[in-house]
Tab-separated table of C-alpha atoms in Angstrom:
chain	number	residue	atom	x	y	z
Q	1	MET	CA	-16.480	-12.110	8.489
Q	2	ASN	CA	-17.274	-11.793	12.138
Q	3	CYS	CA	-15.456	-8.431	12.130
Q	4	LEU	CA	-12.150	-10.021	11.111
Q	5	ARG	CA	-12.031	-7.305	8.399
Q	6	TRP	CA	-11.391	-4.864	11.193
Q	7	LEU	CA	-9.226	-7.043	13.317
Q	8	VAL	CA	-6.300	-5.169	13.085
Q	9	PHE	CA	-7.875	-1.901	14.706
Q	10	LEU	CA	-8.128	-3.887	17.782
Q	11	LEU	CA	-4.583	-4.660	18.158
Q	12	PRO	CA	-2.846	-3.187	21.065
Q	13	LEU	CA	0.211	-1.038	20.530
Q	14	SER	CA	2.367	-3.276	22.402
Q	15	ALA	CA	1.690	-6.081	19.769
Q	16	MET	CA	3.000	-3.855	16.994
Q	17	THR	CA	6.652	-4.792	16.229
Q	18	ALA	CA	9.196	-4.095	13.277
Q	19	GLN	CA	9.608	-7.840	12.721
Q	20	VAL	CA	9.210	-9.402	9.321
Q	21	PRO	CA	5.687	-10.894	9.358
Q	22	PRO	CA	5.481	-14.735	8.814
Q	23	SER	CA	5.086	-15.763	5.200
Q	24	SER	CA	1.307	-16.176	4.167
Q	25	SER	CA	2.592	-17.925	0.998
Q	26	VAL	CA	2.280	-21.441	2.758
Q	27	THR	CA	-1.030	-22.834	1.469
Q	28	ILE	CA	-3.622	-23.452	4.220
Q	29	ALA	CA	-5.752	-26.505	3.383
Q	30	ALA	CA	-9.132	-25.757	1.978
Q	31	LEU	CA	-12.274	-27.194	3.883
Q	32	ARG	CA	-14.350	-29.623	1.707
Q	33	ASP	CA	-17.223	-28.229	-0.339
Q	34	ASP	CA	-20.629	-28.331	1.165
Q	35	PRO	CA	-22.214	-31.278	-0.563
Q	36	ALA	CA	-25.551	-29.532	-0.797
Q	37	CYS	CA	-24.082	-27.056	-3.460
Q	38	ASP	CA	-24.668	-27.807	-7.159
Q	39	ALA	CA	-23.128	-26.795	-10.336
Q	40	ALA	CA	-24.822	-23.609	-10.467
Q	41	ASP	CA	-23.522	-22.719	-7.197
Q	42	ARG	CA	-20.037	-23.321	-8.504
Q	43	GLN	CA	-20.659	-21.271	-11.546
Q	44	PHE	CA	-21.846	-18.281	-9.564
Q	45	MET	CA	-18.976	-18.856	-7.038
Q	46	THR	CA	-16.442	-18.574	-9.757
Q	47	ARG	CA	-17.833	-15.106	-10.814
Q	48	ALA	CA	-17.913	-14.107	-7.199
Q	49	TYR	CA	-14.084	-14.643	-6.799
Q	50	GLU	CA	-13.615	-12.758	-10.132
Q	51	VAL	CA	-15.260	-9.733	-8.549
Q	52	ALA	CA	-13.337	-10.242	-5.358
Q	53	ARG	CA	-10.194	-9.961	-7.397
Q	54	SER	CA	-11.738	-6.807	-9.096
Q	55	ALA	CA	-12.179	-5.267	-5.542
Q	56	VAL	CA	-8.234	-5.621	-4.984
Q	57	GLU	CA	-7.577	-4.167	-8.413
Q	58	HIS	CA	-9.745	-1.097	-7.404
Q	59	GLY	CA	-7.761	-0.656	-3.974
Q	60	ASN	CA	-10.160	-2.453	-1.640
Q	61	HIS	CA	-10.504	-5.657	0.299
Q	62	PRO	CA	-11.086	-9.002	-1.592
Q	63	PHE	CA	-14.794	-9.512	-0.979
Q	64	SER	CA	-17.642	-9.472	-3.444
Q	65	ALA	CA	-21.354	-10.427	-3.412
Q	66	LEU	CA	-23.683	-11.388	-6.177
Q	67	LEU	CA	-27.563	-11.524	-6.323
Q	68	VAL	CA	-28.875	-14.503	-8.398
Q	69	LYS	CA	-32.506	-15.130	-9.521
Q	70	ASP	CA	-33.713	-17.724	-11.881
Q	71	GLY	CA	-30.204	-18.819	-12.818
Q	72	LYS	CA	-29.124	-15.131	-13.658
Q	73	ILE	CA	-27.031	-12.675	-12.051
Q	74	ILE	CA	-29.108	-9.518	-11.447
Q	75	PHE	CA	-26.808	-7.547	-9.310
Q	76	GLU	CA	-23.260	-7.628	-7.964
Q	77	TYR	CA	-21.171	-5.533	-5.890
Q	78	GLU	CA	-17.484	-5.561	-4.533
Q	79	ASN	CA	-16.188	-4.057	-1.302
Q	80	THR	CA	-15.426	-0.466	-1.526
Q	81	ILE	CA	-14.397	0.309	2.069
Q	82	TYR	CA	-10.946	2.192	1.074
Q	83	THR	CA	-12.269	4.007	-1.861
Q	84	THR	CA	-15.429	5.398	-0.110
Q	85	HIS	CA	-14.052	5.814	3.186
Q	86	ASP	CA	-17.066	3.944	4.397
Q	87	ILE	CA	-16.351	0.977	6.659
Q	88	THR	CA	-19.857	-0.341	6.186
Q	89	GLN	CA	-19.319	-0.803	2.542
Q	90	HIS	CA	-18.603	-4.489	2.674
Q	91	ALA	CA	-19.668	-6.476	-0.238
Q	92	GLU	CA	-22.956	-7.688	1.063
Q	93	THR	CA	-24.046	-4.502	2.856
Q	94	GLY	CA	-23.053	-2.404	-0.256
Q	95	LEU	CA	-25.005	-4.827	-2.577
Q	96	ILE	CA	-28.256	-4.888	-0.454
Q	97	GLY	CA	-27.937	-1.189	0.007
Q	98	LYS	CA	-28.494	-0.774	-3.775
Q	99	ALA	CA	-30.533	-3.766	-4.334
Q	100	THR	CA	-33.263	-2.890	-2.181
Q	101	GLN	CA	-33.746	0.418	-3.893
Q	102	LYS	CA	-33.747	-1.380	-7.214
Q	103	PHE	CA	-35.732	-4.448	-6.548
Q	104	ASP	CA	-39.220	-5.318	-4.654
Q	105	PRO	CA	-39.372	-7.636	-1.823
Q	106	THR	CA	-40.874	-10.461	-3.752
Q	107	THR	CA	-37.913	-10.525	-6.123
Q	108	LEU	CA	-35.289	-10.342	-3.311
Q	109	ALA	CA	-37.171	-13.125	-1.584
Q	110	ALA	CA	-36.563	-15.337	-4.653
Q	111	CYS	CA	-32.825	-14.460	-4.836
Q	112	THR	CA	-29.617	-16.291	-3.872
Q	113	LEU	CA	-26.789	-14.220	-2.459
Q	114	TYR	CA	-23.513	-15.391	-3.221
Q	115	ALA	CA	-20.537	-14.132	-1.050
Q	116	SER	CA	-16.824	-14.639	-1.879
Q	117	THR	CA	-16.205	-15.165	1.880
Q	118	GLU	CA	-18.630	-15.905	4.695
Q	119	PRO	CA	-20.718	-12.895	5.781
Q	120	CYS	CA	-19.796	-11.039	9.088
Q	121	VAL	CA	-22.458	-10.181	11.639
Q	122	MET	CA	-23.302	-6.749	9.975
Q	123	CYS	CA	-23.708	-8.310	6.843
Q	124	CYS	CA	-25.798	-11.184	8.058
Q	125	GLY	CA	-28.112	-8.440	9.500
Q	126	ALA	CA	-28.470	-6.730	6.072
Q	127	ILE	CA	-29.212	-10.098	4.533
Q	128	ARG	CA	-31.891	-10.999	6.906
Q	129	TRP	CA	-33.680	-7.679	6.713
Q	130	ALA	CA	-33.510	-7.739	2.888
Q	131	GLY	CA	-35.618	-10.855	3.149
Q	132	ILE	CA	-33.077	-12.967	1.019
Q	133	HIS	CA	-33.645	-16.649	1.870
Q	134	ARG	CA	-30.674	-18.302	0.473
Q	135	VAL	CA	-26.938	-17.599	1.027
Q	136	VAL	CA	-23.922	-19.456	-0.453
Q	137	TYR	CA	-20.275	-18.303	0.450
Q	138	GLY	CA	-16.926	-19.365	-0.671
Q	139	THR	CA	-14.354	-19.097	2.167
Q	140	THR	CA	-15.092	-19.475	5.701
Q	141	SER	CA	-14.331	-16.694	8.433
Q	142	SER	CA	-12.133	-19.191	10.172
Q	143	GLN	CA	-9.829	-19.701	7.323
Q	144	LEU	CA	-9.744	-16.101	6.429
Q	145	THR	CA	-8.601	-15.564	10.415
Q	146	ARG	CA	-5.747	-18.016	9.643
Q	147	VAL	CA	-4.434	-16.081	6.879
Q	148	VAL	CA	-4.542	-12.675	8.543
Q	149	GLU	CA	-3.017	-13.967	11.746
Q	150	ARG	CA	0.066	-15.133	9.423
Q	151	VAL	CA	0.527	-11.698	8.604
Q	152	LEU	CA	0.190	-9.996	11.835
Q	153	PRO	CA	2.743	-9.786	14.702
Q	154	PRO	CA	1.938	-12.176	17.445
Q	155	LYS	CA	-0.642	-10.880	19.934
Q	156	PRO	CA	-0.444	-11.553	23.854
Q	157	THR	CA	-3.328	-13.736	24.811
Q	158	ALA	CA	-5.046	-14.025	28.125
Q	159	GLY	CA	-6.390	-17.560	27.459
Q	160	PRO	CA	-7.864	-19.548	24.800
Q	161	LYS	CA	-9.977	-17.585	22.111
Q	162	PRO	CA	-13.632	-18.070	21.774
Q	163	PRO	CA	-14.758	-19.634	18.517
Q	164	LEU	CA	-15.827	-17.393	15.744
Q	165	LEU	CA	-19.424	-16.729	15.482
Q	166	GLU	CA	-20.469	-18.374	12.272
Q	167	CYS	CA	-23.214	-16.982	9.913
Q	168	ARG	CA	-25.150	-20.486	10.222
Q	169	GLU	CA	-25.478	-19.638	13.899
Q	170	ILE	CA	-26.478	-15.968	13.418
Q	171	PHE	CA	-29.300	-16.984	10.822
Q	172	ALA	CA	-30.565	-19.974	12.922
Q	173	ARG	CA	-30.976	-17.481	15.883
Q	174	THR	CA	-32.471	-14.662	14.027
Q	175	ASP	CA	-34.202	-16.167	10.969
Q	176	PRO	CA	-34.120	-19.976	10.727
Q	177	SER	CA	-35.901	-19.759	7.289
Q	178	ILE	CA	-32.541	-18.699	5.674
Q	179	THR	CA	-30.890	-21.572	3.960
Q	180	VAL	CA	-26.904	-21.338	4.281
Q	181	ARG	CA	-24.621	-23.236	1.952
Q	182	GLY	CA	-20.585	-23.112	2.077
Q	183	PRO	CA	-18.024	-23.377	2.058
Q	184	LEU	CA	-17.504	-23.893	-1.620
Q	185	MET	CA	-14.294	-23.731	-3.771
Q	186	GLU	CA	-12.298	-22.377	-0.843
Q	187	ALA	CA	-9.059	-23.133	-2.218
Q	188	GLU	CA	-9.555	-20.388	-4.800
Q	189	GLY	CA	-10.625	-17.963	-2.158
Q	190	LEU	CA	-7.667	-18.823	0.094
Q	191	ILE	CA	-5.341	-18.078	-2.615
Q	192	ILE	CA	-6.871	-14.530	-3.117
Q	193	HIS	CA	-6.569	-13.896	0.508
Q	194	GLU	CA	-3.056	-15.237	0.855
Q	195	HIS	CA	-1.988	-12.809	-2.029
Q	196	TYR	CA	-3.916	-9.820	-0.728
Q	197	TRP	CA	-3.586	-9.522	2.943
Q	198	PRO	CA	0.428	-9.162	3.221
Q	199	THR	CA	-0.139	-5.993	1.039
Q	200	ASP	CA	-2.966	-4.487	2.714
Q	201	PRO	CA	-2.059	-0.860	3.732
Q	202	VAL	CA	-3.557	-0.964	7.319
Q	203	LEU	CA	-1.956	-4.386	8.167
Q	204	LYS	CA	1.231	-3.390	6.769
Q	205	SER	CA	1.247	-0.134	8.871
Q	206	HIS	CA	0.717	-2.196	12.108
Q	207	VAL	CA	3.406	-4.754	11.033
Q	208	THR	CA	5.921	-2.011	10.542
Q	209	ALA	CA	5.183	0.254	13.368
Q	210	PRO	CA	7.895	0.445	16.231
Q	211	ALA	CA	7.009	-1.151	19.605
Q	212	LYS	CA	5.587	1.342	22.061
């Protein structure tokens, strides 16, 4: 998510106010599905969103990853950063950390990784070094950014923000052999994020902190 998962830690103290955050219940229009995705991709993305909701139920961020080979899920993982107290345990990095101990490189190369939300820079690196050649993601980083920004208090800016670094660009520069598909079924993913982020304990603490 281009480090958006840790955006809150970059907020200056001066930006923290006791104001009630803007409502995130207003639906953000979902982007169109990538036309290169097929019915099987939709089936596995449906499961990815189920696992993302499970991550929330277990007290973590709403992200998940699946590893699929020959039309079957061979491994799945959900974000565990809060329960493990390990900020590297994004869904994708957690999955790859376990899967590379379980499967050989030939198996991984034949897999598709499904991510409920677009992989961040760290996760892209793990995917590349695992030798996985196809990635399908649900919700884009840019849309997730919009959801989170509705929850946080306004942040002073020094000028226009640089565009987010998309996973397609990361893979194009580091390993062009990796095929990227997405967004897919983004409307479902946005609902999950809009419901979750106003309740996130770290974001809530910044929103309710007194101004310095």
